[in-house]
Coordinates of C-alpha atoms and ligand atoms in Angstrom, one line a residue:
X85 CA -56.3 -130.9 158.2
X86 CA -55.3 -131.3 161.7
X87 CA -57.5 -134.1 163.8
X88 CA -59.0 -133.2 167.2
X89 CA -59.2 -136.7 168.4
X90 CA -60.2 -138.1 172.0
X91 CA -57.8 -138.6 174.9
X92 CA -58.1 -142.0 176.9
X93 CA -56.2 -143.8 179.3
X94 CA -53.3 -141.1 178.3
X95 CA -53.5 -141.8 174.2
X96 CA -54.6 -139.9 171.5
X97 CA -57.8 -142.3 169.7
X98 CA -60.9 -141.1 167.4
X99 CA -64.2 -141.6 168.2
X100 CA -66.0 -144.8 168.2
X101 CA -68.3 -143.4 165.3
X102 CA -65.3 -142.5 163.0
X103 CA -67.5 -139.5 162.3
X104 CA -65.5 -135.9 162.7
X105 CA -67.3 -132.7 162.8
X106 CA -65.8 -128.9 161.4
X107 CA -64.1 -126.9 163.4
X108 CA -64.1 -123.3 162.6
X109 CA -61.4 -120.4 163.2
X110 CA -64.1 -117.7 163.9
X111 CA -62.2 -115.0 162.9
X112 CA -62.5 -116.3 159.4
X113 CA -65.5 -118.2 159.4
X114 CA -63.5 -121.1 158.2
X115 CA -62.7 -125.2 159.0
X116 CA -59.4 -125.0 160.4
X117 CA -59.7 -128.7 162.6
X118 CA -61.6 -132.0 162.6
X119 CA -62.8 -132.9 165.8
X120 CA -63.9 -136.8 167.3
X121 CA -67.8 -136.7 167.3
X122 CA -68.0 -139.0 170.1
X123 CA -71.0 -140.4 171.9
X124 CA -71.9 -142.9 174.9
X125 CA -69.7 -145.4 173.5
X126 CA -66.5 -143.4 174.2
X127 CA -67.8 -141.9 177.1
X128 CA -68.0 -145.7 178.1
X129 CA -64.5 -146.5 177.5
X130 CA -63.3 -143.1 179.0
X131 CA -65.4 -143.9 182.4
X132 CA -63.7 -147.2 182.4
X133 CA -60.0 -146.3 182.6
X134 CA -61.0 -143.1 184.7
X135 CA -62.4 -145.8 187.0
X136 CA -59.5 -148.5 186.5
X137 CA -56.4 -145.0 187.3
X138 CA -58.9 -144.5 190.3
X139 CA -57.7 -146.9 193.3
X140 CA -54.0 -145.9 192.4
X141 CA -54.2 -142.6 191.7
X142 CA -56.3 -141.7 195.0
X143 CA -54.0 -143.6 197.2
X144 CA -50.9 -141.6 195.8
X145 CA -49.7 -139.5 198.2
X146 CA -50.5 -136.1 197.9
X147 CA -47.1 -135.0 197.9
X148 CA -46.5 -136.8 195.0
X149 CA -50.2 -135.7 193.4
X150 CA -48.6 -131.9 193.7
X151 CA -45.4 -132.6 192.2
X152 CA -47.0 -133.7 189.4
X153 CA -49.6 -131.2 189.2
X154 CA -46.2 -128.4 189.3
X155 CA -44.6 -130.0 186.6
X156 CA -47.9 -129.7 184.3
X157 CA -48.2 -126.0 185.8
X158 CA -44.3 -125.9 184.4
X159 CA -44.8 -127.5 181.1
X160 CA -48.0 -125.0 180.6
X161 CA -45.7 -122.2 180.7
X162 CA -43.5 -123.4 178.9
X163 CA -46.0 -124.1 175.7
X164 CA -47.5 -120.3 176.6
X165 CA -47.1 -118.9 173.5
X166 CA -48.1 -121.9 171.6
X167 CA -51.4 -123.0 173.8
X168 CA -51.9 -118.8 173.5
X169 CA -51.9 -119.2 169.5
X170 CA -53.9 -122.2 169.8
X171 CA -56.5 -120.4 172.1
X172 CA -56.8 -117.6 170.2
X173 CA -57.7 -119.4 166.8
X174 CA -59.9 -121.6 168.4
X175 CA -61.8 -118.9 170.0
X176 CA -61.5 -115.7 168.4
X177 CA -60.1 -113.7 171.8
X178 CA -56.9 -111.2 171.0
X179 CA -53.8 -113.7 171.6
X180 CA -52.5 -110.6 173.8
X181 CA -55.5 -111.6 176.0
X182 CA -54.8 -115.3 175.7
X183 CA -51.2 -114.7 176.5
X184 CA -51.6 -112.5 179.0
X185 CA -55.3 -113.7 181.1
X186 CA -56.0 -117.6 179.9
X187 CA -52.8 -119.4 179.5
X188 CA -50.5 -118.3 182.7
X189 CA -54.3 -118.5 184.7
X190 CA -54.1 -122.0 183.3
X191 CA -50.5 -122.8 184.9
X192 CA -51.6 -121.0 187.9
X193 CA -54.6 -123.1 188.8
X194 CA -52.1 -126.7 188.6
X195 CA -50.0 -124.8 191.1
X196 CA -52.9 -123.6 193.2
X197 CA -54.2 -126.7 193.9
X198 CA -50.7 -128.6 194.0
X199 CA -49.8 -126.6 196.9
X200 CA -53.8 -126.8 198.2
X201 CA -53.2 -130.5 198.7
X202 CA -50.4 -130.1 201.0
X203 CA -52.1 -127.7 203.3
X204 CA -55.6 -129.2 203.5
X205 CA -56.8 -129.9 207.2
X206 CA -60.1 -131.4 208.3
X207 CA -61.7 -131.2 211.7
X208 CA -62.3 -133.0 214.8
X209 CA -64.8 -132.4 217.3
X210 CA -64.9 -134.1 220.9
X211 CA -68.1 -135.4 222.3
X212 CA -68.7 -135.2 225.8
X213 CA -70.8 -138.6 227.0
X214 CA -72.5 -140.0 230.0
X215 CA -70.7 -141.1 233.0
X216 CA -67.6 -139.1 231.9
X217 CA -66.7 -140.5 228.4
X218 CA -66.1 -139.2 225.8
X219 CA -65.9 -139.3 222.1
X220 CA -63.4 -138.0 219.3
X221 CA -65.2 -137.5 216.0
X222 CA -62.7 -136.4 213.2
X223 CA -63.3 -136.0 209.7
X224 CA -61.5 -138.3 206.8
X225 CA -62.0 -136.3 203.4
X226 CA -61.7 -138.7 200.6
X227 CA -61.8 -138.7 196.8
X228 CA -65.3 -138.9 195.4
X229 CA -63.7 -141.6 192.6
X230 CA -64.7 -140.7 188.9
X231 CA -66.0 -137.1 188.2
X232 CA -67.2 -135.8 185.3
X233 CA -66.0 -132.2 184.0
X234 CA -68.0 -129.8 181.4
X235 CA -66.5 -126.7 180.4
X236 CA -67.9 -124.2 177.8
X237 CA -66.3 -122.4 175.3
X238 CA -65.5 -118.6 176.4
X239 CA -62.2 -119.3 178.6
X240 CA -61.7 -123.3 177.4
X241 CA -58.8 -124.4 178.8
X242 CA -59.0 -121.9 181.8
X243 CA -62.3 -123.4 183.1
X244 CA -61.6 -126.4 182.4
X245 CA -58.1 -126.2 184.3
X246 CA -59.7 -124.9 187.1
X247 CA -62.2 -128.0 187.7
X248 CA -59.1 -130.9 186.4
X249 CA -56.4 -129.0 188.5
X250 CA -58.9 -129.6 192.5
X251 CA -60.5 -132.5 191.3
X252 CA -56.9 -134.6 190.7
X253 CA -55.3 -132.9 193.5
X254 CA -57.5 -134.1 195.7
X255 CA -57.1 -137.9 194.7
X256 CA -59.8 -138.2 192.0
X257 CA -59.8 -139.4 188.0
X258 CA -62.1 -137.4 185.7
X259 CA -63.8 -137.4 182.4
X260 CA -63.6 -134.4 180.9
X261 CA -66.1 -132.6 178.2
X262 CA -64.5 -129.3 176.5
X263 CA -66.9 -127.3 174.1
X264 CA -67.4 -129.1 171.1
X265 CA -67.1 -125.0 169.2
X266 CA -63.7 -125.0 171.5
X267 CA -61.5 -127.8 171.4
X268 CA -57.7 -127.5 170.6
X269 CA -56.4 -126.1 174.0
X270 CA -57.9 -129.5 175.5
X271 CA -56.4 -131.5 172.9
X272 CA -53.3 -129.9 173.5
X273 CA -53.1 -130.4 177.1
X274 CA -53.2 -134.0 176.4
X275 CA -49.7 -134.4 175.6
X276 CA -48.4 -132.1 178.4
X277 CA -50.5 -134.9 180.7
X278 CA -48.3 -137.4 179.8
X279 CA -45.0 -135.6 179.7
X280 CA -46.2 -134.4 183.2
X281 CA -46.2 -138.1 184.0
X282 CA -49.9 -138.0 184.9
X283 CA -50.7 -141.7 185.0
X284 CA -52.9 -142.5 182.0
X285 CA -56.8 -142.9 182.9
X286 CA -56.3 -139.9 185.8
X287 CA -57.4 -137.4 183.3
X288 CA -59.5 -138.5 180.2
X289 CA -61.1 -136.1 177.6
X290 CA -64.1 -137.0 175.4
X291 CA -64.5 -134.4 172.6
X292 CA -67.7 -134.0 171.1
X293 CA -71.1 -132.5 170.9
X294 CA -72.7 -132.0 174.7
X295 CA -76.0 -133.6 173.3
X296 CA -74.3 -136.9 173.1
X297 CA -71.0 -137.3 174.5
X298 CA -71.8 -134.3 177.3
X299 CA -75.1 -135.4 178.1
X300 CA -73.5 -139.3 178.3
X301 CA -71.3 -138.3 180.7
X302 CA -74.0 -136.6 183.1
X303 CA -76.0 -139.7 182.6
X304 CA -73.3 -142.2 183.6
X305 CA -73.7 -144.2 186.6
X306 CA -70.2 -144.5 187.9
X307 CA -69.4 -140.7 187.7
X308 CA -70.2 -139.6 190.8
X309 CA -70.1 -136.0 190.7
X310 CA -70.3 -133.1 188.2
X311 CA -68.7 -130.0 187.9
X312 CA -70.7 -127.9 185.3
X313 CA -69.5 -124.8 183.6
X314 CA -72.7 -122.7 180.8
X315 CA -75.3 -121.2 179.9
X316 CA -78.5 -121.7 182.5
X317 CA -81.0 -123.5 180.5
X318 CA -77.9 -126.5 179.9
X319 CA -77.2 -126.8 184.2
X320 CA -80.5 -127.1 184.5
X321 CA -81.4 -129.7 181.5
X322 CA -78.2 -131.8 183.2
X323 CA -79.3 -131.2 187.2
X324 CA -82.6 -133.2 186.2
X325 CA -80.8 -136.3 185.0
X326 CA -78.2 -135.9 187.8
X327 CA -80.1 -135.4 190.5
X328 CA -82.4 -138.2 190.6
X329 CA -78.9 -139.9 190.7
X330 CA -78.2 -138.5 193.9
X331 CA -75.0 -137.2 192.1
X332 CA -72.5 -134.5 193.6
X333 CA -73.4 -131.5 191.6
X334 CA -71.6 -127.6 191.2
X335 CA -73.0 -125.6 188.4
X336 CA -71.5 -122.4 187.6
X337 CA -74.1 -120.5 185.3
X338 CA -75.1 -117.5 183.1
X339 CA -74.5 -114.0 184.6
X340 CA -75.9 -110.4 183.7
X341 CA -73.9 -108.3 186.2
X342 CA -74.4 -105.1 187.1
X343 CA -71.6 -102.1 187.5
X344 CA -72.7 -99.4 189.8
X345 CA -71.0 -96.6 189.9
X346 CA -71.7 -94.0 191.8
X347 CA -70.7 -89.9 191.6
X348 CA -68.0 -89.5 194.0
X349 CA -65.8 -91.8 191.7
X350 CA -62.3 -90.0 189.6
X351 CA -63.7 -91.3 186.1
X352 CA -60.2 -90.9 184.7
X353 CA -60.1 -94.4 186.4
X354 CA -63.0 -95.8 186.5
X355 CA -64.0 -95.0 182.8
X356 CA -60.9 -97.7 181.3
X357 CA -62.2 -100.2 183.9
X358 CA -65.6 -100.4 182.9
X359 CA -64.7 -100.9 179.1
X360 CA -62.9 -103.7 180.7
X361 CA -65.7 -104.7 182.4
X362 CA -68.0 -104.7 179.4
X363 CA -66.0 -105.9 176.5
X364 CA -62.9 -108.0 177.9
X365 CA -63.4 -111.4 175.3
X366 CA -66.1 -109.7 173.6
X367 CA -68.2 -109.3 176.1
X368 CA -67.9 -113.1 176.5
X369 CA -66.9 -113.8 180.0
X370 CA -69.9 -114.5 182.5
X371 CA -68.6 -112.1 184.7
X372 CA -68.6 -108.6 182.2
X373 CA -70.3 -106.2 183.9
X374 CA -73.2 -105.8 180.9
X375 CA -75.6 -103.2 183.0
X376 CA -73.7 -100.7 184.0
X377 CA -76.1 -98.1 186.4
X378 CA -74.5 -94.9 186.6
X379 CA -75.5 -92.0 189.2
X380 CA -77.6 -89.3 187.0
X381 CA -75.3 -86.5 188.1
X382 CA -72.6 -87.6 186.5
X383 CA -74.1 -89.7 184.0
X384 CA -73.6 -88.0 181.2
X385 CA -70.0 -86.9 181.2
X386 CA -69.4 -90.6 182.1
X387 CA -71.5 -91.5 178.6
X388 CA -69.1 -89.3 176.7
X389 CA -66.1 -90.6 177.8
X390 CA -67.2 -94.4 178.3
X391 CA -68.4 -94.0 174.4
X392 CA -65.3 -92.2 173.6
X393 CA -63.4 -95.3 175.0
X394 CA -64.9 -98.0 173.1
X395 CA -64.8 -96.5 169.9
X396 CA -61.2 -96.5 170.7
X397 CA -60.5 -100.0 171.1
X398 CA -58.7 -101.7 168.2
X399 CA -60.9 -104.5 166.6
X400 CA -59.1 -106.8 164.7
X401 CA -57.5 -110.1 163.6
X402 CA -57.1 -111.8 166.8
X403 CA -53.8 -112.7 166.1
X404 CA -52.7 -109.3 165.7
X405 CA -50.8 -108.1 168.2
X406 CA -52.4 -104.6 168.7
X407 CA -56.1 -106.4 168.7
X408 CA -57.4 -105.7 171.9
X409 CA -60.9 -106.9 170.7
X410 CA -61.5 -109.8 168.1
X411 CA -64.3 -112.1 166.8
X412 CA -67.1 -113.7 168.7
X413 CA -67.2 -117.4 168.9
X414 CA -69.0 -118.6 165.9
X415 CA -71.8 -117.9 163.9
X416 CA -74.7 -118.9 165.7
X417 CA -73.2 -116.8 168.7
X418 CA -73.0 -113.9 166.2
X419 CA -76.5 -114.3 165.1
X420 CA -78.1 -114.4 168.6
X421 CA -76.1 -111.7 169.8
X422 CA -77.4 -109.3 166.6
X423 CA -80.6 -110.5 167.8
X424 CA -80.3 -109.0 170.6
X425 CA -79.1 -105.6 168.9
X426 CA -82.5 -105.7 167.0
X427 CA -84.4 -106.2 170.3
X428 CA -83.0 -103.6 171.9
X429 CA -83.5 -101.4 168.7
X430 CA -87.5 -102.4 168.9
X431 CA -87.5 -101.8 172.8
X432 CA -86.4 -98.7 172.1
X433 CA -83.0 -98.3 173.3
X434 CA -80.6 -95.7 171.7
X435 CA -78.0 -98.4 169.8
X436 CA -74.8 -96.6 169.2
X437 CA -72.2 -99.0 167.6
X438 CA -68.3 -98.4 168.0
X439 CA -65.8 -98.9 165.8
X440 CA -68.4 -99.2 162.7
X441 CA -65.8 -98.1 160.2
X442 CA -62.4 -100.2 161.4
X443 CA -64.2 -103.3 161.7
X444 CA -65.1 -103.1 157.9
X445 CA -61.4 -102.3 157.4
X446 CA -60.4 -105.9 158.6
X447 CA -57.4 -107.9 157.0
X448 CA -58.9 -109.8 154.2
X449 CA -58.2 -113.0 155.6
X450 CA -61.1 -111.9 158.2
X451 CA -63.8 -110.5 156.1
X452 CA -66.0 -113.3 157.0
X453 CA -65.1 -114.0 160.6
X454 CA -68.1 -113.6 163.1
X455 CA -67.4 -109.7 164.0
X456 CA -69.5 -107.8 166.1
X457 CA -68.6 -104.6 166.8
X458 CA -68.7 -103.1 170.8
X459 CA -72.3 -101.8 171.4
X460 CA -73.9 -98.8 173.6
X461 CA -77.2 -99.5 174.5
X462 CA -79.1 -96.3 176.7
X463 CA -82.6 -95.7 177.4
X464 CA -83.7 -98.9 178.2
X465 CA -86.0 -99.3 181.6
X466 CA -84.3 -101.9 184.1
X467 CA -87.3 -104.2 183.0
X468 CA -86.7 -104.9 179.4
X469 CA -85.5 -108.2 178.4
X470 CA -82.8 -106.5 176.8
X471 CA -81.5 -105.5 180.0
X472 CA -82.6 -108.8 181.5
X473 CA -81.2 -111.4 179.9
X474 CA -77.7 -112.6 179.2
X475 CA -76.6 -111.6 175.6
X476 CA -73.3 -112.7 176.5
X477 CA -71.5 -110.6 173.9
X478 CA -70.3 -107.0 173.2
X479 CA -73.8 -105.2 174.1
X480 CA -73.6 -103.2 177.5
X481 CA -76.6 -101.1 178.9
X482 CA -76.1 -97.8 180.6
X483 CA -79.0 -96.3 182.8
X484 CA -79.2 -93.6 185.4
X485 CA -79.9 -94.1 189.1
X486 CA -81.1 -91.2 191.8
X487 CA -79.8 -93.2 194.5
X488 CA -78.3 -96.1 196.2
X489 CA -81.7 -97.7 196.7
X490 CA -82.7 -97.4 192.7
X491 CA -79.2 -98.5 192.2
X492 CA -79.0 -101.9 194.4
X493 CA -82.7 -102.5 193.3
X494 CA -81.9 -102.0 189.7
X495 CA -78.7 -104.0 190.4
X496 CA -80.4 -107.2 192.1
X497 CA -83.4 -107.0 189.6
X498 CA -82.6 -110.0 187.4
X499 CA -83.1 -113.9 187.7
X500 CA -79.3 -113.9 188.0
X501 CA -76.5 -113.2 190.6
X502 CA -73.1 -114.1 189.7
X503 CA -70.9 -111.2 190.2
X504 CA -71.4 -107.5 190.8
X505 CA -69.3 -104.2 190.8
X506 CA -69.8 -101.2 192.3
X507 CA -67.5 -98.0 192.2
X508 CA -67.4 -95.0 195.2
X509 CA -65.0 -93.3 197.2
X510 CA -67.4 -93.8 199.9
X511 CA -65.9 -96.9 202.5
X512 CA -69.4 -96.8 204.1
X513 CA -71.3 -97.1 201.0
X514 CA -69.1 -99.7 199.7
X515 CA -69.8 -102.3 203.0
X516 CA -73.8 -100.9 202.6
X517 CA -74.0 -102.0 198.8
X518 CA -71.7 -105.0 198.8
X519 CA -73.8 -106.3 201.6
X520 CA -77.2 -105.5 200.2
X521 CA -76.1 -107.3 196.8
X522 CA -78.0 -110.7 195.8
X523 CA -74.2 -111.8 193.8
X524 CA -72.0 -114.4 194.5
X525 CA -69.0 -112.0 193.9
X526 CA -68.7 -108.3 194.8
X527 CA -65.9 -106.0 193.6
X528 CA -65.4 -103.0 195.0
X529 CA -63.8 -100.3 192.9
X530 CA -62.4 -103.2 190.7
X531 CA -63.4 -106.2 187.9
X532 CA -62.2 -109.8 187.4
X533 CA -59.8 -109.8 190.6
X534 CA -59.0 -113.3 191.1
X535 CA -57.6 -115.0 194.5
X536 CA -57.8 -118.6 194.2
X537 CA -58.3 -118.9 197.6
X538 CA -62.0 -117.6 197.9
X539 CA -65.2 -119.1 197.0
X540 CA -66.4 -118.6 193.6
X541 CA -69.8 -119.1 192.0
X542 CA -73.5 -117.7 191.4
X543 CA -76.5 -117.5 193.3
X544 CA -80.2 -117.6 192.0
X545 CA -79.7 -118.8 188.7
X546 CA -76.2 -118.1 188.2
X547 CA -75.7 -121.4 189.9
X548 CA -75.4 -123.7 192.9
X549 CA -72.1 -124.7 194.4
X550 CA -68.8 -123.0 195.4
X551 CA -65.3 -123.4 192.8
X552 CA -62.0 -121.7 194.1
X553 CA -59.6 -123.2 197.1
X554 CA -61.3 -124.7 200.1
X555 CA -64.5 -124.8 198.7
X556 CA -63.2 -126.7 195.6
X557 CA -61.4 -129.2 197.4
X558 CA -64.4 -130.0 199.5
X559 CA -66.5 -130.0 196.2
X560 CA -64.1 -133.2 194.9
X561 CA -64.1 -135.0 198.0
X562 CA -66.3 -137.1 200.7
X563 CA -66.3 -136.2 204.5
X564 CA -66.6 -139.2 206.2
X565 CA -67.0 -139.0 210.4
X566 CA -64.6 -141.1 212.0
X567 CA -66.3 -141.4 215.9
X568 CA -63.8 -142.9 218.8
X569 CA -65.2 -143.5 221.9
X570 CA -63.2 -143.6 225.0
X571 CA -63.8 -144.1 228.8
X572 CA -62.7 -141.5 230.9
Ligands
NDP148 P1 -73.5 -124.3 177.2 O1 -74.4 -124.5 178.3 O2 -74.1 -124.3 175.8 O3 -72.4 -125.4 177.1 C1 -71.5 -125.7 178.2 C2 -70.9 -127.1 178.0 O4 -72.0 -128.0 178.2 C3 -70.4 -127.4 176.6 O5 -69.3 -128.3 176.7 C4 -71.5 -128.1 175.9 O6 -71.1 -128.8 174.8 C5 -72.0 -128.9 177.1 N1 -73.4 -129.4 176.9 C6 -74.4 -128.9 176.2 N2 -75.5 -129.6 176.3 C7 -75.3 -130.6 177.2 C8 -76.0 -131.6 177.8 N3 -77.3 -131.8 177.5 N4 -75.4 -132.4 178.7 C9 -74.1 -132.2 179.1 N5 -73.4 -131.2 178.5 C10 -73.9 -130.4 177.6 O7 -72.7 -123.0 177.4 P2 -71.7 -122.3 176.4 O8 -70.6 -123.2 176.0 O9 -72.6 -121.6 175.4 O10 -71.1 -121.2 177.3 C11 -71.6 -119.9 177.6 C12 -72.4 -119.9 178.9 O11 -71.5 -120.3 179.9 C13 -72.9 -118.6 179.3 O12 -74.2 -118.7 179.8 C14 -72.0 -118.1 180.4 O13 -72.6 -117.2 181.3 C15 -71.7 -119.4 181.1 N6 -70.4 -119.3 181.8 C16 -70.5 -119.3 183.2 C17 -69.4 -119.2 183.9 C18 -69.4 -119.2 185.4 O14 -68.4 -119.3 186.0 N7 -70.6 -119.1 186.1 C19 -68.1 -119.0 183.3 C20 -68.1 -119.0 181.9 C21 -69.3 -119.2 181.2 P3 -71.3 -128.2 173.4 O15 -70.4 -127.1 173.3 O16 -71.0 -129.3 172.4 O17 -72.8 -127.8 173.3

């Protein structure tokens, strides 16, 4: 059985315990992997030759950080289809999706923030002083030094490659913590480190349970900063042992976003967009639109065809190339998303459940993978924990709204805020709506458009802290004011 083992100071070791824990292929609800069950001891060692690549590796020049960083983007592609395989075993997502969304996302964040490097500027301000002097203040941005990098287990390597790819561009060394249910892409990426020549130590990944080894690496006192990736109840467990650390902190958290569409909209295209929306993963990205509010006039032609369009989606083995919707991630995910079926049965929703029939016709290789078929849930009040909070899996609400104010009260009525969609003809009403949204990302007649460049993250408890371009390469670095005075 293949071993999922740690990766320090660029080589390939087991865990300090010895001890391996099962990894599963959820698609058949069997061991495929063994992976390192690691704790503070190889955090330990990990931190240590993240801190010993640091003084070298920061003073690299950048144009040598991004020629590295565009080889690994290089190598990535050129693994695709076998990172795309891995991914999907690993995880349970269509490989079309993984081939397609994850993987080239993957080389396109190393070539993001190799370029990134080359561009980034910092400020200076003059002072005006007394008696006509003056002073120039500028800003030196440096590496933070070791950072610590948690990812969970819904886009693994994606996520992951999106903190790893700013936080080495800009100079630093990290420790990283992949999902302990998600570990191969990781593992895999080890190898195209070195062949990248990414000096050993620069990146270091601890596999392993996030009670011990994830939980170590938050507590550590050398790692300076953490960029955080899950669920809401885990960023804020972590922010109370890192904070009193005074460490660096971005948490990107749970979402339940809202998709508003309103009645002007051609639902010929909107219709395909929001089964996107709902269901792309599984329903198990934290940006799926899972409410969708729907303007009453055309509410229920918009049912019709929306349920039409799920039932049509293909669920199957994940590594089928027709799947366009496979397993959920394991079977405790499985079991709290059916709780959330049963809850939304004994609030009284209306539970209609797509694709009943196919997903009992499964290859037989699959019949006990952690399936969950898409799921309609209507008439449901705005209120009910069903439509509060996250499920993140295939369950999306639909609810009427009489107008834009129900709507964008409806829309902002949860404890989260991480991304929002809303669909109109109407330019007006799109600036209105987008504006009067409480979500860290608003689309406007579209879902999951990415531009590296912009700020990405949540606001109330969807997070604190800012990923994508600028913001990320601020996030990994220390402004320090330089302050020259000069007599006039
Ligand atoms: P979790 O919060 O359970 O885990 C995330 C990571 O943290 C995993 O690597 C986990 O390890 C680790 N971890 C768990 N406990 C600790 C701890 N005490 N200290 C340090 N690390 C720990 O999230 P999931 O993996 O279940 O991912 C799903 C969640 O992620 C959803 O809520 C989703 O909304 C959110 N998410 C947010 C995104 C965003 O951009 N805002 C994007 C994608 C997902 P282990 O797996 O071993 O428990």
């Amino acid at each position: 059985m293949q071993q999922i083992t740690n990766f320090i100071a660029g080589r390939f070791v087991e865990a300090a315990s010895t001890a391996w824990l099962d990894v599963f292929e959820p698609a058949t609800g069997q061991v495929y992997a063994r992976l390192a069950d690691s704790d503070e001891r190889d955090i330990n060692v990990a931190v240590a030759a993240a801190e010993s690549a640091s003084p070298v590796w920061g003073r690299t020049p950048a144009a040598e950080r991004s020629k590295i960083l565009v080889r690994l983007a290089g190598l990535i592609e050129r693994d695709l289809e076998a990172l795309a395989r891995a991914e999907s075993i690993d995880t349970g997502k269509p490989i079309r999706l993984a081939r397609t969304m994850d993987i080239p996302r993957v080389a396109e964040n190393f070539r993001f923030f190799a370029g990134a490097i080359l561009q980034a500027s910092t400020e200076m301000h003059r002072t005006d002083l007394p008696a006509g002097a003056a002073a120039l203040n500028y800003t030196l941005r440096q590496p933070i030094g070791v950072v610590g990098l948690i990812s969970p287990w819904n886009l693994p390597l994606y996520l992951l490659s999106w903190k790893i790819a700013p936080a080495i561009a800009a100079g630093n060394t990290c420790v990283c913590k992949p999902s302990e249910v998600t570990p191969m892409t990781a593992h895999l990426l080890g190898s195209l480190l070195n062949e990248a020549g990414v000096p050993p130590g620069v990146v270091n990944i601890v596999q392993g349970l996030g009670s011990k080894a994830g939980s170590a690496l938050v507590a550590h006192p050398s790692v300076k900063a953490i960029s955080f990736t899950g669920g809401t109840a885990t960023g804020t467990a972590l922010a109370r042992t890192a904070a009193p650390m005074l460490k660096k902190l971005s948490l990107e958290l749970g979402g339940k976003n809202p998709n508003l569409i309103f009645d002007d909209v051609d639902l010929d295209e909107v219709v395909p967009q929001a089964v996107r929306a709902g269901f792309t993963n599984q329903g198990q990205v934290c940006l799926c639109g899972s409410r969708i509010f729907v303007a009453r006039r055309i509410h229920d032609e918009f049912l019709k065809r929306f349920t039409a369009a799920v039932q049509a989606l293909n669920i199957g083995d994940p590594l089928d190339e027709s799947t366009e919707f496979g397993s959920l991630v394991s079977a405790a995910h499985l079991a709290k998303v059916q709780s959330y079926i049963e809850l939304a049965k004994q609030e009284g929703g209306k539970v209609f459940v797509a694709g009943g029939d196919r997903a009992l016709a499964l290859p037989a290789r699959c019949a006990r993978g952690y399936f969950q078929p898409p799921v309609i849930v209507t008439g449901l009040p705005p209120t009910c924990r069903t439509q509060q909070e996250e499920i993140f899996g295939p369950v999306v609400t639909v609810t009427p709204f009489d107008s834009e104010d129900e709507a964008v009260a409806m829309a902002n009525g949860t404890a989260y805020g991480l991304s929002a969609s809303l669909w109109t003809r109407d330019i007006s009403r799109a600036h209105r709506v987008a504006e009067r949204l409480h979500a860290g990302t608003v689309w406007v007649n579209c879902w999951l458009v990415r531009d590296l460049r912009v700020p990405f993250g949540g606001v109330k408890q969807s997070g604190i802290g800012r990923e994508g371009g600028e913001e990320a390469m601020r996030f990994f670095t220390e402004a320090k004011n330089v302050c020259i005075r000069y007599p006039n």
